[in-house]
Amino acid sequence: MTTPHLPLHPPQWRISQEGADSVVVLSGDWLASQTGLRSAVEITRLLGDGAVKGSLRYDVSGLGRWDSALVAFARMMRAAAGEGANKRFTLDESTLPEAALRLLKLAETNEPLPSASGDKAAASVVARVGHGTLGFGAELGAIATLVGESVFGVARGLGGRAFTRSVDILHLMREAGANALVIVAIVNGLIGAILAFVGAVQLQRFGAGIFVADLVGIAMVREMAAVMTAIVMAGRTGGAYAAHLATMQGNEEIDALKVLGIPAYDFLVLPRVVALVTMMPLLYLYGCAIGLLGGFVVSLAILDMSATTFLDQIQGAIAGRQFAIGLVKSVAFGFLVALAGCHIGLRAGRSAADVGRAATSAVVVGIVGVIALDAVFAVCADRLGI
């Protein structure tokens, strides 16, 4: 139920004389967030010498809505009345609302807050563990839901029943693929060169420098090209996905889509998942080529090896299944990075700071997730003997 909007009556107060005593008459709404607080200087000036005859009491018959603004005013009146040797007049607060009196008593209490006892601290630890467990379970449920929606979303898309525009997918594919070629080339080229350099330094000691080509080939094709490309995409594309969706969340654009009956998942998440899953295998192959080129250049530069020998070694070392493993990894990594970015972006808050936090979280989750998933792949490959 919504609270009806009531017209606001400005807060007013005045001093009147009733018999031998003075009365401070309050009227209107005393709401700190809308009407502000009264000025202590104004109160002191109006309660100057001779303004109060006898004692001073409140008349709240005309008082409307109130909050801390009334309590702050009452505290200023107490300060103006003085105490002890400096007492100027007697202040009768018995007519103030009971809740205001309790707040006044609480405000005047200067006792420090009780510190947490050992039991309470232990209880808070248990509570934090409980909240963390429940939050982790809820997070797993949300991720499982997102994965399920992805599978069904792709099926709906193949059947032409998804609210996904092909122009959005093409735009996101260009952003995730063509625009990332330079950074993917730099990273994978350097990785290939470093592998060749380290391998040459170590293998030359045993007269096995020719196997540098095998080292670079297997490492790049099976592991490094897929992993390093996925890490680049987690930092570049996954963070961008999270920041974009978090910004839309803050601008209430996602709420507008829901109001219009457009599924946010089909319109926002599915195109990004499809674009990144499609581009990752191509970027992986591109990263492999650049990484092998980096290793090739370094091998020819520091080893007495011909180009023909390097290429023959590469051809003998790399089997088709090495590429198959790398391709499967790249698809899985792309799916993980896209889902992590979209999931965190959709669950972000609505402030500018939340956008930054969402982008940072997406990058961290994406990188850690890629490395963890690569470890799972390594264990599975070992168990399968491939």
mmCIF file of C-alpha atoms in Angstrom:
data_model
loop_
_atom_site.group_PDB
_atom_site.id
_atom_site.type_symbol
_atom_site.label_atom_id
_atom_site.label_comp_id
_atom_site.label_asym_id
_atom_site.label_seq_id
_atom_site.Cartn_x
_atom_site.Cartn_y
_atom_site.Cartn_z
ATOM 1 C CA MET A 1 0.000 0.000 0.000
ATOM 2 C CA THR A 2 1.423 3.409 -0.857
ATOM 3 C CA THR A 3 1.354 6.326 1.544
ATOM 4 C CA PRO A 4 -0.887 9.117 0.272
ATOM 5 C CA HIS A 5 0.926 12.354 -0.439
ATOM 6 C CA LEU A 6 -0.134 14.982 2.087
ATOM 7 C CA PRO A 7 0.411 18.725 1.627
ATOM 8 C CA LEU A 8 3.289 20.064 3.683
ATOM 9 C CA HIS A 9 2.613 22.764 6.269
ATOM 10 C CA PRO A 10 5.678 24.835 7.149
ATOM 11 C CA PRO A 11 6.808 24.489 10.753
ATOM 12 C CA GLN A 12 6.123 27.542 12.912
ATOM 13 C CA TRP A 13 6.620 28.454 16.512
ATOM 14 C CA ARG A 14 5.854 31.527 18.621
ATOM 15 C CA ILE A 15 5.931 32.599 22.247
ATOM 16 C CA SER A 16 2.666 33.666 23.895
ATOM 17 C CA GLN A 17 1.731 34.571 27.412
ATOM 18 C CA GLU A 18 -1.029 32.652 29.229
ATOM 19 C CA GLY A 19 -1.504 33.934 32.728
ATOM 20 C CA ALA A 20 1.696 33.830 34.711
ATOM 21 C CA ASP A 21 3.416 31.402 32.384
ATOM 22 C CA SER A 22 4.737 31.543 28.828
ATOM 23 C CA VAL A 23 3.790 29.099 26.115
ATOM 24 C CA VAL A 24 5.749 28.101 22.998
ATOM 25 C CA VAL A 25 3.100 27.278 20.408
ATOM 26 C CA LEU A 26 4.154 24.742 17.757
ATOM 27 C CA SER A 27 2.292 24.228 14.484
ATOM 28 C CA GLY A 28 2.866 22.715 11.057
ATOM 29 C CA ASP A 29 5.009 19.774 9.978
ATOM 30 C CA TRP A 30 8.457 19.454 11.527
ATOM 31 C CA LEU A 31 10.252 17.194 9.043
ATOM 32 C CA ALA A 32 14.011 17.556 8.881
ATOM 33 C CA SER A 33 14.313 16.171 5.329
ATOM 34 C CA GLN A 34 11.777 18.666 3.929
ATOM 35 C CA THR A 35 11.634 21.660 6.202
ATOM 36 C CA GLY A 36 15.124 21.602 7.722
ATOM 37 C CA LEU A 37 16.087 22.457 11.294
ATOM 38 C CA ARG A 38 15.376 25.624 13.243
ATOM 39 C CA SER A 39 18.232 28.009 13.869
ATOM 40 C CA ALA A 40 19.733 27.952 17.373
ATOM 41 C CA VAL A 41 20.696 31.632 16.974
ATOM 42 C CA GLU A 42 17.074 32.510 16.191
ATOM 43 C CA ILE A 43 15.832 30.621 19.260
ATOM 44 C CA THR A 44 18.344 32.321 21.549
ATOM 45 C CA ARG A 45 17.423 35.724 20.153
ATOM 46 C CA LEU A 46 13.655 35.225 20.561
ATOM 47 C CA LEU A 47 14.091 33.859 24.069
ATOM 48 C CA GLY A 48 16.135 36.873 25.127
ATOM 49 C CA ASP A 49 15.934 38.515 28.498
ATOM 50 C CA GLY A 50 12.373 39.190 29.539
ATOM 51 C CA ALA A 51 10.725 37.172 26.757
ATOM 52 C CA VAL A 52 9.705 34.353 29.106
ATOM 53 C CA LYS A 53 7.583 35.055 32.164
ATOM 54 C CA GLY A 54 7.534 32.313 34.796
ATOM 55 C CA SER A 55 7.927 28.873 33.310
ATOM 56 C CA LEU A 56 7.723 27.909 29.648
ATOM 57 C CA ARG A 57 5.580 25.034 28.416
ATOM 58 C CA TYR A 58 4.746 23.616 24.993
ATOM 59 C CA ASP A 59 1.421 23.842 23.156
ATOM 60 C CA VAL A 60 1.453 21.085 20.502
ATOM 61 C CA SER A 61 -2.235 21.198 19.590
ATOM 62 C CA GLY A 62 -1.348 22.488 16.104
ATOM 63 C CA LEU A 63 1.624 20.168 15.593
ATOM 64 C CA GLY A 64 1.438 18.020 12.450
ATOM 65 C CA ARG A 65 3.970 15.454 11.309
ATOM 66 C CA TRP A 66 7.333 15.503 12.999
ATOM 67 C CA ASP A 67 10.654 13.715 13.169
ATOM 68 C CA SER A 68 14.141 14.592 14.398
ATOM 69 C CA ALA A 69 13.531 18.258 13.528
ATOM 70 C CA LEU A 70 11.224 18.540 16.564
ATOM 71 C CA VAL A 71 13.735 16.748 18.802
ATOM 72 C CA ALA A 72 16.520 19.054 17.650
ATOM 73 C CA PHE A 73 14.292 22.080 18.374
ATOM 74 C CA ALA A 74 13.517 20.773 21.867
ATOM 75 C CA ARG A 75 17.229 20.327 22.562
ATOM 76 C CA MET A 76 17.878 23.916 21.460
ATOM 77 C CA MET A 77 15.125 25.078 23.829
ATOM 78 C CA ARG A 78 16.802 23.171 26.681
ATOM 79 C CA ALA A 79 20.093 24.841 25.876
ATOM 80 C CA ALA A 80 18.398 28.256 25.797
ATOM 81 C CA ALA A 81 16.732 27.594 29.186
ATOM 82 C CA GLY A 82 20.126 26.827 30.722
ATOM 83 C CA GLU A 83 20.810 24.776 33.807
ATOM 84 C CA GLY A 84 22.297 25.125 37.236
ATOM 85 C CA ALA A 85 23.557 28.617 38.061
ATOM 86 C CA ASN A 86 22.928 29.693 34.473
ATOM 87 C CA LYS A 87 19.277 28.671 34.449
ATOM 88 C CA ARG A 88 17.139 31.409 32.903
ATOM 89 C CA PHE A 89 13.658 29.854 33.111
ATOM 90 C CA THR A 90 11.907 26.560 33.844
ATOM 91 C CA LEU A 91 11.021 24.475 30.796
ATOM 92 C CA ASP A 92 7.965 22.182 31.022
ATOM 93 C CA GLU A 93 8.166 19.437 28.357
ATOM 94 C CA SER A 94 5.312 17.263 29.632
ATOM 95 C CA THR A 95 3.058 18.147 26.710
ATOM 96 C CA LEU A 96 5.521 16.983 24.068
ATOM 97 C CA PRO A 97 4.707 13.671 22.332
ATOM 98 C CA GLU A 98 5.852 10.649 24.320
ATOM 99 C CA ALA A 99 8.035 9.417 21.447
ATOM 100 C CA ALA A 100 9.774 12.782 21.261
ATOM 101 C CA LEU A 101 10.514 12.652 25.001
ATOM 102 C CA ARG A 102 12.070 9.205 24.602
ATOM 103 C CA LEU A 103 14.225 10.448 21.732
ATOM 104 C CA LEU A 104 15.250 13.452 23.814
ATOM 105 C CA LYS A 105 16.294 11.165 26.650
ATOM 106 C CA LEU A 106 18.243 9.018 24.254
ATOM 107 C CA ALA A 107 19.914 12.034 22.676
ATOM 108 C CA GLU A 108 20.974 13.355 26.082
ATOM 109 C CA THR A 109 22.527 10.040 27.071
ATOM 110 C CA ASN A 110 26.289 10.242 26.761
ATOM 111 C CA GLU A 111 27.005 6.672 27.841
ATOM 112 C CA PRO A 112 29.175 4.763 25.375
ATOM 113 C CA LEU A 113 27.541 2.016 23.381
ATOM 114 C CA PRO A 114 27.957 -1.407 24.930
ATOM 115 C CA SER A 115 30.828 -3.324 23.405
ATOM 116 C CA ALA A 116 30.216 -6.692 21.893
ATOM 117 C CA SER A 117 30.686 -9.482 24.393
ATOM 118 C CA GLY A 118 32.401 -12.725 23.587
ATOM 119 C CA ASP A 119 29.089 -14.510 23.137
ATOM 120 C CA LYS A 120 27.794 -11.794 20.863
ATOM 121 C CA ALA A 121 31.026 -11.830 18.870
ATOM 122 C CA ALA A 122 30.789 -15.582 18.536
ATOM 123 C CA ALA A 123 27.164 -15.233 17.539
ATOM 124 C CA SER A 124 28.090 -12.645 14.941
ATOM 125 C CA VAL A 125 30.735 -14.985 13.501
ATOM 126 C CA VAL A 126 28.150 -17.761 13.278
ATOM 127 C CA ALA A 127 25.709 -15.312 11.747
ATOM 128 C CA ARG A 128 28.284 -14.190 9.193
ATOM 129 C CA VAL A 129 29.106 -17.789 8.300
ATOM 130 C CA GLY A 130 25.395 -18.519 7.958
ATOM 131 C CA HIS A 131 24.790 -15.466 5.811
ATOM 132 C CA GLY A 132 27.832 -16.317 3.712
ATOM 133 C CA THR A 133 26.631 -19.881 3.198
ATOM 134 C CA LEU A 134 23.155 -18.761 2.243
ATOM 135 C CA GLY A 135 24.585 -16.124 -0.077
ATOM 136 C CA PHE A 136 26.869 -18.668 -1.724
ATOM 137 C CA GLY A 137 23.950 -21.028 -2.225
ATOM 138 C CA ALA A 138 21.835 -18.255 -3.685
ATOM 139 C CA GLU A 139 24.697 -17.271 -5.976
ATOM 140 C CA LEU A 140 25.081 -20.843 -7.207
ATOM 141 C CA GLY A 141 21.348 -20.994 -7.846
ATOM 142 C CA ALA A 142 21.470 -17.745 -9.823
ATOM 143 C CA ILE A 143 24.420 -18.990 -11.890
ATOM 144 C CA ALA A 144 22.691 -22.311 -12.568
ATOM 145 C CA THR A 145 19.599 -20.399 -13.654
ATOM 146 C CA LEU A 146 21.685 -18.245 -15.972
ATOM 147 C CA VAL A 147 23.356 -21.297 -17.495
ATOM 148 C CA GLY A 148 19.985 -22.939 -18.025
ATOM 149 C CA GLU A 149 18.571 -19.776 -19.568
ATOM 150 C CA SER A 150 21.595 -19.652 -21.875
ATOM 151 C CA VAL A 151 20.964 -23.173 -23.137
ATOM 152 C CA PHE A 152 17.261 -22.589 -23.672
ATOM 153 C CA GLY A 153 17.958 -19.128 -25.084
ATOM 154 C CA VAL A 154 20.227 -20.579 -27.758
ATOM 155 C CA ALA A 155 17.546 -23.152 -28.547
ATOM 156 C CA ARG A 156 14.924 -20.394 -28.836
ATOM 157 C CA GLY A 157 17.287 -18.383 -30.992
ATOM 158 C CA LEU A 158 17.835 -21.308 -33.353
ATOM 159 C CA GLY A 159 14.067 -21.646 -33.592
ATOM 160 C CA GLY A 160 13.679 -17.934 -34.306
ATOM 161 C CA ARG A 161 11.697 -17.303 -31.124
ATOM 162 C CA ALA A 162 14.212 -15.251 -29.152
ATOM 163 C CA PHE A 163 14.017 -11.474 -28.687
ATOM 164 C CA THR A 164 17.528 -11.107 -30.074
ATOM 165 C CA ARG A 165 18.527 -8.856 -32.933
ATOM 166 C CA SER A 166 21.146 -10.073 -35.376
ATOM 167 C CA VAL A 167 22.527 -6.547 -35.684
ATOM 168 C CA ASP A 168 23.325 -6.579 -31.965
ATOM 169 C CA ILE A 169 25.130 -9.900 -32.255
ATOM 170 C CA LEU A 170 27.191 -8.688 -35.222
ATOM 171 C CA HIS A 171 28.108 -5.496 -33.389
ATOM 172 C CA LEU A 172 29.153 -7.431 -30.275
ATOM 173 C CA MET A 173 31.114 -9.921 -32.394
ATOM 174 C CA ARG A 174 33.050 -7.061 -33.945
ATOM 175 C CA GLU A 175 33.692 -5.572 -30.510
ATOM 176 C CA ALA A 176 34.833 -8.884 -29.025
ATOM 177 C CA GLY A 177 36.698 -10.148 -32.083
ATOM 178 C CA ALA A 178 38.124 -7.657 -34.560
ATOM 179 C CA ASN A 179 38.713 -4.922 -31.995
ATOM 180 C CA ALA A 180 40.662 -7.321 -29.751
ATOM 181 C CA LEU A 181 43.119 -8.567 -32.379
ATOM 182 C CA VAL A 182 45.905 -6.193 -31.397
ATOM 183 C CA ILE A 183 45.921 -6.955 -27.679
ATOM 184 C CA VAL A 184 45.532 -10.701 -28.295
ATOM 185 C CA ALA A 185 48.476 -10.593 -30.733
ATOM 186 C CA ILE A 186 50.696 -8.690 -28.317
ATOM 187 C CA VAL A 187 50.003 -11.009 -25.384
ATOM 188 C CA ASN A 188 50.280 -14.288 -27.281
ATOM 189 C CA GLY A 189 53.302 -13.148 -29.295
ATOM 190 C CA LEU A 190 55.155 -12.240 -26.112
ATOM 191 C CA ILE A 191 54.144 -15.497 -24.438
ATOM 192 C CA GLY A 192 55.461 -17.499 -27.404
ATOM 193 C CA ALA A 193 58.711 -15.528 -27.381
ATOM 194 C CA ILE A 194 59.166 -15.975 -23.631
ATOM 195 C CA LEU A 195 58.548 -19.717 -23.869
ATOM 196 C CA ALA A 196 61.123 -19.995 -26.643
ATOM 197 C CA PHE A 197 63.677 -17.931 -24.748
ATOM 198 C CA VAL A 198 63.281 -19.833 -21.471
ATOM 199 C CA GLY A 199 63.258 -23.168 -23.303
ATOM 200 C CA ALA A 200 66.370 -22.270 -25.285
ATOM 201 C CA VAL A 201 68.298 -21.248 -22.165
ATOM 202 C CA GLN A 202 67.483 -24.495 -20.370
ATOM 203 C CA LEU A 203 67.518 -27.026 -23.231
ATOM 204 C CA GLN A 204 70.763 -25.758 -24.739
ATOM 205 C CA ARG A 205 72.588 -26.971 -21.627
ATOM 206 C CA PHE A 206 71.719 -30.524 -22.588
ATOM 207 C CA GLY A 207 72.205 -30.074 -26.316
ATOM 208 C CA ALA A 208 68.467 -30.324 -26.848
ATOM 209 C CA GLY A 209 67.843 -26.847 -28.246
ATOM 210 C CA ILE A 210 65.979 -28.318 -31.191
ATOM 211 C CA PHE A 211 63.132 -29.274 -28.874
ATOM 212 C CA VAL A 212 62.342 -25.622 -28.215
ATOM 213 C CA ALA A 213 59.986 -25.838 -31.161
ATOM 214 C CA ASP A 214 58.160 -28.757 -29.528
ATOM 215 C CA LEU A 215 57.912 -26.849 -26.246
ATOM 216 C CA VAL A 216 56.532 -23.709 -27.849
ATOM 217 C CA GLY A 217 54.159 -25.618 -30.110
ATOM 218 C CA ILE A 218 52.571 -27.847 -27.477
ATOM 219 C CA ALA A 219 52.417 -25.129 -24.813
ATOM 220 C CA MET A 220 50.814 -22.553 -27.084
ATOM 221 C CA VAL A 221 48.346 -24.850 -28.824
ATOM 222 C CA ARG A 222 47.225 -26.841 -25.830
ATOM 223 C CA GLU A 223 47.341 -24.317 -23.003
ATOM 224 C CA MET A 224 48.703 -20.835 -23.326
ATOM 225 C CA ALA A 225 46.842 -19.493 -26.365
ATOM 226 C CA ALA A 226 43.444 -20.456 -24.950
ATOM 227 C CA VAL A 227 44.209 -19.346 -21.394
ATOM 228 C CA MET A 228 45.925 -16.055 -22.227
ATOM 229 C CA THR A 229 43.278 -15.123 -24.790
ATOM 230 C CA ALA A 230 40.545 -15.858 -22.251
ATOM 231 C CA ILE A 231 42.298 -13.745 -19.605
ATOM 232 C CA VAL A 232 42.579 -10.872 -22.084
ATOM 233 C CA MET A 233 38.887 -11.193 -22.905
ATOM 234 C CA ALA A 234 37.956 -11.344 -19.211
ATOM 235 C CA GLY A 235 39.752 -8.068 -18.584
ATOM 236 C CA ARG A 236 38.589 -6.381 -21.751
ATOM 237 C CA THR A 237 35.202 -7.765 -22.760
ATOM 238 C CA GLY A 238 33.895 -9.317 -19.529
ATOM 239 C CA GLY A 239 34.494 -6.080 -17.626
ATOM 240 C CA ALA A 240 32.861 -4.080 -20.428
ATOM 241 C CA TYR A 241 29.783 -6.325 -20.357
ATOM 242 C CA ALA A 242 29.414 -5.878 -16.600
ATOM 243 C CA ALA A 243 29.921 -2.112 -16.751
ATOM 244 C CA HIS A 244 27.435 -1.704 -19.620
ATOM 245 C CA LEU A 245 24.697 -3.734 -17.961
ATOM 246 C CA ALA A 246 25.319 -2.072 -14.595
ATOM 247 C CA THR A 247 24.997 1.335 -16.252
ATOM 248 C CA MET A 248 21.716 0.247 -17.851
ATOM 249 C CA GLN A 249 20.599 -0.934 -14.427
ATOM 250 C CA GLY A 250 21.398 2.459 -12.937
ATOM 251 C CA ASN A 251 19.576 4.277 -15.738
ATOM 252 C CA GLU A 252 16.547 2.002 -15.240
ATOM 253 C CA GLU A 253 16.768 0.899 -18.872
ATOM 254 C CA ILE A 254 16.457 -2.760 -17.848
ATOM 255 C CA ASP A 255 13.321 -1.912 -15.874
ATOM 256 C CA ALA A 256 11.957 -0.226 -18.982
ATOM 257 C CA LEU A 257 12.586 -3.378 -21.040
ATOM 258 C CA LYS A 258 10.661 -5.437 -18.488
ATOM 259 C CA VAL A 259 7.782 -2.972 -18.553
ATOM 260 C CA LEU A 260 7.655 -3.252 -22.354
ATOM 261 C CA GLY A 261 7.535 -7.048 -22.074
ATOM 262 C CA ILE A 262 10.983 -7.608 -23.617
ATOM 263 C CA PRO A 263 12.955 -10.364 -21.838
ATOM 264 C CA ALA A 264 16.157 -8.794 -20.574
ATOM 265 C CA TYR A 265 18.003 -12.070 -20.969
ATOM 266 C CA ASP A 266 17.168 -12.507 -24.651
ATOM 267 C CA PHE A 267 17.837 -8.868 -25.459
ATOM 268 C CA LEU A 268 20.984 -8.297 -23.385
ATOM 269 C CA VAL A 269 22.634 -11.521 -22.236
ATOM 270 C CA LEU A 270 22.113 -13.925 -25.130
ATOM 271 C CA PRO A 271 23.740 -11.695 -27.801
ATOM 272 C CA ARG A 272 26.820 -11.256 -25.622
ATOM 273 C CA VAL A 273 27.111 -14.970 -24.888
ATOM 274 C CA VAL A 274 26.710 -15.880 -28.557
ATOM 275 C CA ALA A 275 29.190 -13.209 -29.680
ATOM 276 C CA LEU A 276 31.948 -14.203 -27.264
ATOM 277 C CA VAL A 277 31.461 -17.958 -27.659
ATOM 278 C CA THR A 278 31.644 -17.487 -31.421
ATOM 279 C CA MET A 279 34.704 -15.268 -31.392
ATOM 280 C CA MET A 280 36.794 -17.126 -28.812
ATOM 281 C CA PRO A 281 37.762 -20.107 -31.040
ATOM 282 C CA LEU A 282 38.800 -17.714 -33.815
ATOM 283 C CA LEU A 283 40.823 -15.627 -31.382
ATOM 284 C CA TYR A 284 42.364 -18.815 -30.033
ATOM 285 C CA LEU A 285 43.558 -19.883 -33.501
ATOM 286 C CA TYR A 286 44.825 -16.360 -34.125
ATOM 287 C CA GLY A 287 46.628 -16.396 -30.768
ATOM 288 C CA CYS A 288 48.190 -19.774 -31.618
ATOM 289 C CA ALA A 289 49.555 -18.438 -34.897
ATOM 290 C CA ILE A 290 50.988 -15.306 -33.302
ATOM 291 C CA GLY A 291 52.449 -17.253 -30.359
ATOM 292 C CA LEU A 292 54.152 -19.736 -32.677
ATOM 293 C CA LEU A 293 55.463 -16.813 -34.718
ATOM 294 C CA GLY A 294 56.944 -15.265 -31.570
ATOM 295 C CA GLY A 295 58.624 -18.550 -30.671
ATOM 296 C CA PHE A 296 59.834 -18.931 -34.245
ATOM 297 C CA VAL A 297 61.508 -15.510 -34.269
ATOM 298 C CA VAL A 298 63.238 -16.028 -30.921
ATOM 299 C CA SER A 299 64.371 -19.552 -31.837
ATOM 300 C CA LEU A 300 65.972 -18.372 -35.041
ATOM 301 C CA ALA A 301 67.556 -15.434 -33.259
ATOM 302 C CA ILE A 302 69.256 -17.245 -30.354
ATOM 303 C CA LEU A 303 69.523 -20.849 -31.580
ATOM 304 C CA ASP A 304 71.436 -22.276 -34.497
ATOM 305 C CA MET A 305 68.209 -23.521 -36.012
ATOM 306 C CA SER A 306 66.877 -23.080 -39.534
ATOM 307 C CA ALA A 307 63.308 -22.159 -40.311
ATOM 308 C CA THR A 308 62.768 -25.524 -41.992
ATOM 309 C CA THR A 309 63.942 -27.395 -38.910
ATOM 310 C CA PHE A 310 61.655 -25.361 -36.637
ATOM 311 C CA LEU A 311 58.634 -25.962 -38.832
ATOM 312 C CA ASP A 312 59.394 -29.682 -39.137
ATOM 313 C CA GLN A 313 59.635 -29.961 -35.366
ATOM 314 C CA ILE A 314 56.360 -28.062 -34.920
ATOM 315 C CA GLN A 315 54.602 -30.303 -37.424
ATOM 316 C CA GLY A 316 55.765 -33.425 -35.644
ATOM 317 C CA ALA A 317 54.974 -32.170 -32.145
ATOM 318 C CA ILE A 318 51.470 -30.812 -32.598
ATOM 319 C CA ALA A 319 48.739 -33.356 -33.139
ATOM 320 C CA GLY A 320 45.184 -32.626 -34.141
ATOM 321 C CA ARG A 321 43.865 -33.457 -30.691
ATOM 322 C CA GLN A 322 46.007 -30.681 -29.211
ATOM 323 C CA PHE A 323 44.049 -28.201 -31.314
ATOM 324 C CA ALA A 324 40.797 -29.934 -30.356
ATOM 325 C CA ILE A 325 41.563 -29.520 -26.655
ATOM 326 C CA GLY A 326 42.460 -25.866 -27.171
ATOM 327 C CA LEU A 327 39.296 -25.195 -29.166
ATOM 328 C CA VAL A 328 37.056 -26.818 -26.551
ATOM 329 C CA LYS A 329 38.764 -24.802 -23.843
ATOM 330 C CA SER A 330 38.331 -21.552 -25.752
ATOM 331 C CA VAL A 331 34.599 -22.141 -26.154
ATOM 332 C CA ALA A 332 34.205 -22.956 -22.455
ATOM 333 C CA PHE A 333 36.277 -19.936 -21.449
ATOM 334 C CA GLY A 334 34.238 -17.639 -23.683
ATOM 335 C CA PHE A 335 30.997 -18.956 -22.179
ATOM 336 C CA LEU A 336 32.355 -18.451 -18.663
ATOM 337 C CA VAL A 337 33.638 -14.908 -19.247
ATOM 338 C CA ALA A 338 30.419 -13.764 -20.949
ATOM 339 C CA LEU A 339 28.172 -15.255 -18.283
ATOM 340 C CA ALA A 340 30.263 -13.842 -15.431
ATOM 341 C CA GLY A 341 30.218 -10.344 -16.914
ATOM 342 C CA CYS A 342 26.476 -10.389 -17.628
ATOM 343 C CA HIS A 343 25.568 -11.975 -14.298
ATOM 344 C CA ILE A 344 27.531 -9.434 -12.270
ATOM 345 C CA GLY A 345 26.298 -6.526 -14.388
ATOM 346 C CA LEU A 346 22.639 -7.482 -13.979
ATOM 347 C CA ARG A 347 23.009 -7.835 -10.206
ATOM 348 C CA ALA A 348 24.853 -4.530 -9.741
ATOM 349 C CA GLY A 349 23.433 -1.623 -7.793
ATOM 350 C CA ARG A 350 22.191 1.591 -9.309
ATOM 351 C CA SER A 351 24.928 4.043 -8.371
ATOM 352 C CA ALA A 352 28.019 5.103 -10.325
ATOM 353 C CA ALA A 353 30.233 3.398 -7.752
ATOM 354 C CA ASP A 354 28.361 0.135 -8.325
ATOM 355 C CA VAL A 355 29.293 0.279 -12.010
ATOM 356 C CA GLY A 356 32.979 0.357 -11.139
ATOM 357 C CA ARG A 357 32.589 -2.410 -8.601
ATOM 358 C CA ALA A 358 30.715 -4.562 -11.114
ATOM 359 C CA ALA A 359 33.442 -4.132 -13.756
ATOM 360 C CA THR A 360 36.176 -4.977 -11.258
ATOM 361 C CA SER A 361 34.300 -8.012 -9.953
ATOM 362 C CA ALA A 362 33.670 -9.277 -13.477
ATOM 363 C CA VAL A 363 37.377 -9.078 -14.330
ATOM 364 C CA VAL A 364 38.433 -10.842 -11.125
ATOM 365 C CA VAL A 365 35.780 -13.545 -11.384
ATOM 366 C CA GLY A 366 36.538 -14.054 -15.066
ATOM 367 C CA ILE A 367 40.301 -14.477 -14.594
ATOM 368 C CA VAL A 368 39.993 -16.710 -11.535
ATOM 369 C CA GLY A 369 37.254 -18.728 -13.215
ATOM 370 C CA VAL A 370 39.345 -19.256 -16.364
ATOM 371 C CA ILE A 371 42.318 -20.531 -14.365
ATOM 372 C CA ALA A 372 40.132 -22.778 -12.221
ATOM 373 C CA LEU A 373 38.348 -24.170 -15.272
ATOM 374 C CA ASP A 374 41.696 -24.794 -16.964
ATOM 375 C CA ALA A 375 42.742 -26.837 -13.933
ATOM 376 C CA VAL A 376 39.566 -28.901 -14.292
ATOM 377 C CA PHE A 377 40.393 -29.467 -17.961
ATOM 378 C CA ALA A 378 43.919 -30.579 -17.030
ATOM 379 C CA VAL A 379 42.629 -33.134 -14.520
ATOM 380 C CA CYS A 380 40.018 -34.448 -16.956
ATOM 381 C CA ALA A 381 42.580 -34.724 -19.772
ATOM 382 C CA ASP A 382 44.932 -36.590 -17.479
ATOM 383 C CA ARG A 383 42.197 -39.021 -16.450
ATOM 384 C CA LEU A 384 41.214 -39.558 -20.079
ATOM 385 C CA GLY A 385 44.848 -40.021 -21.117
ATOM 386 C CA ILE A 386 44.851 -37.283 -23.741
#
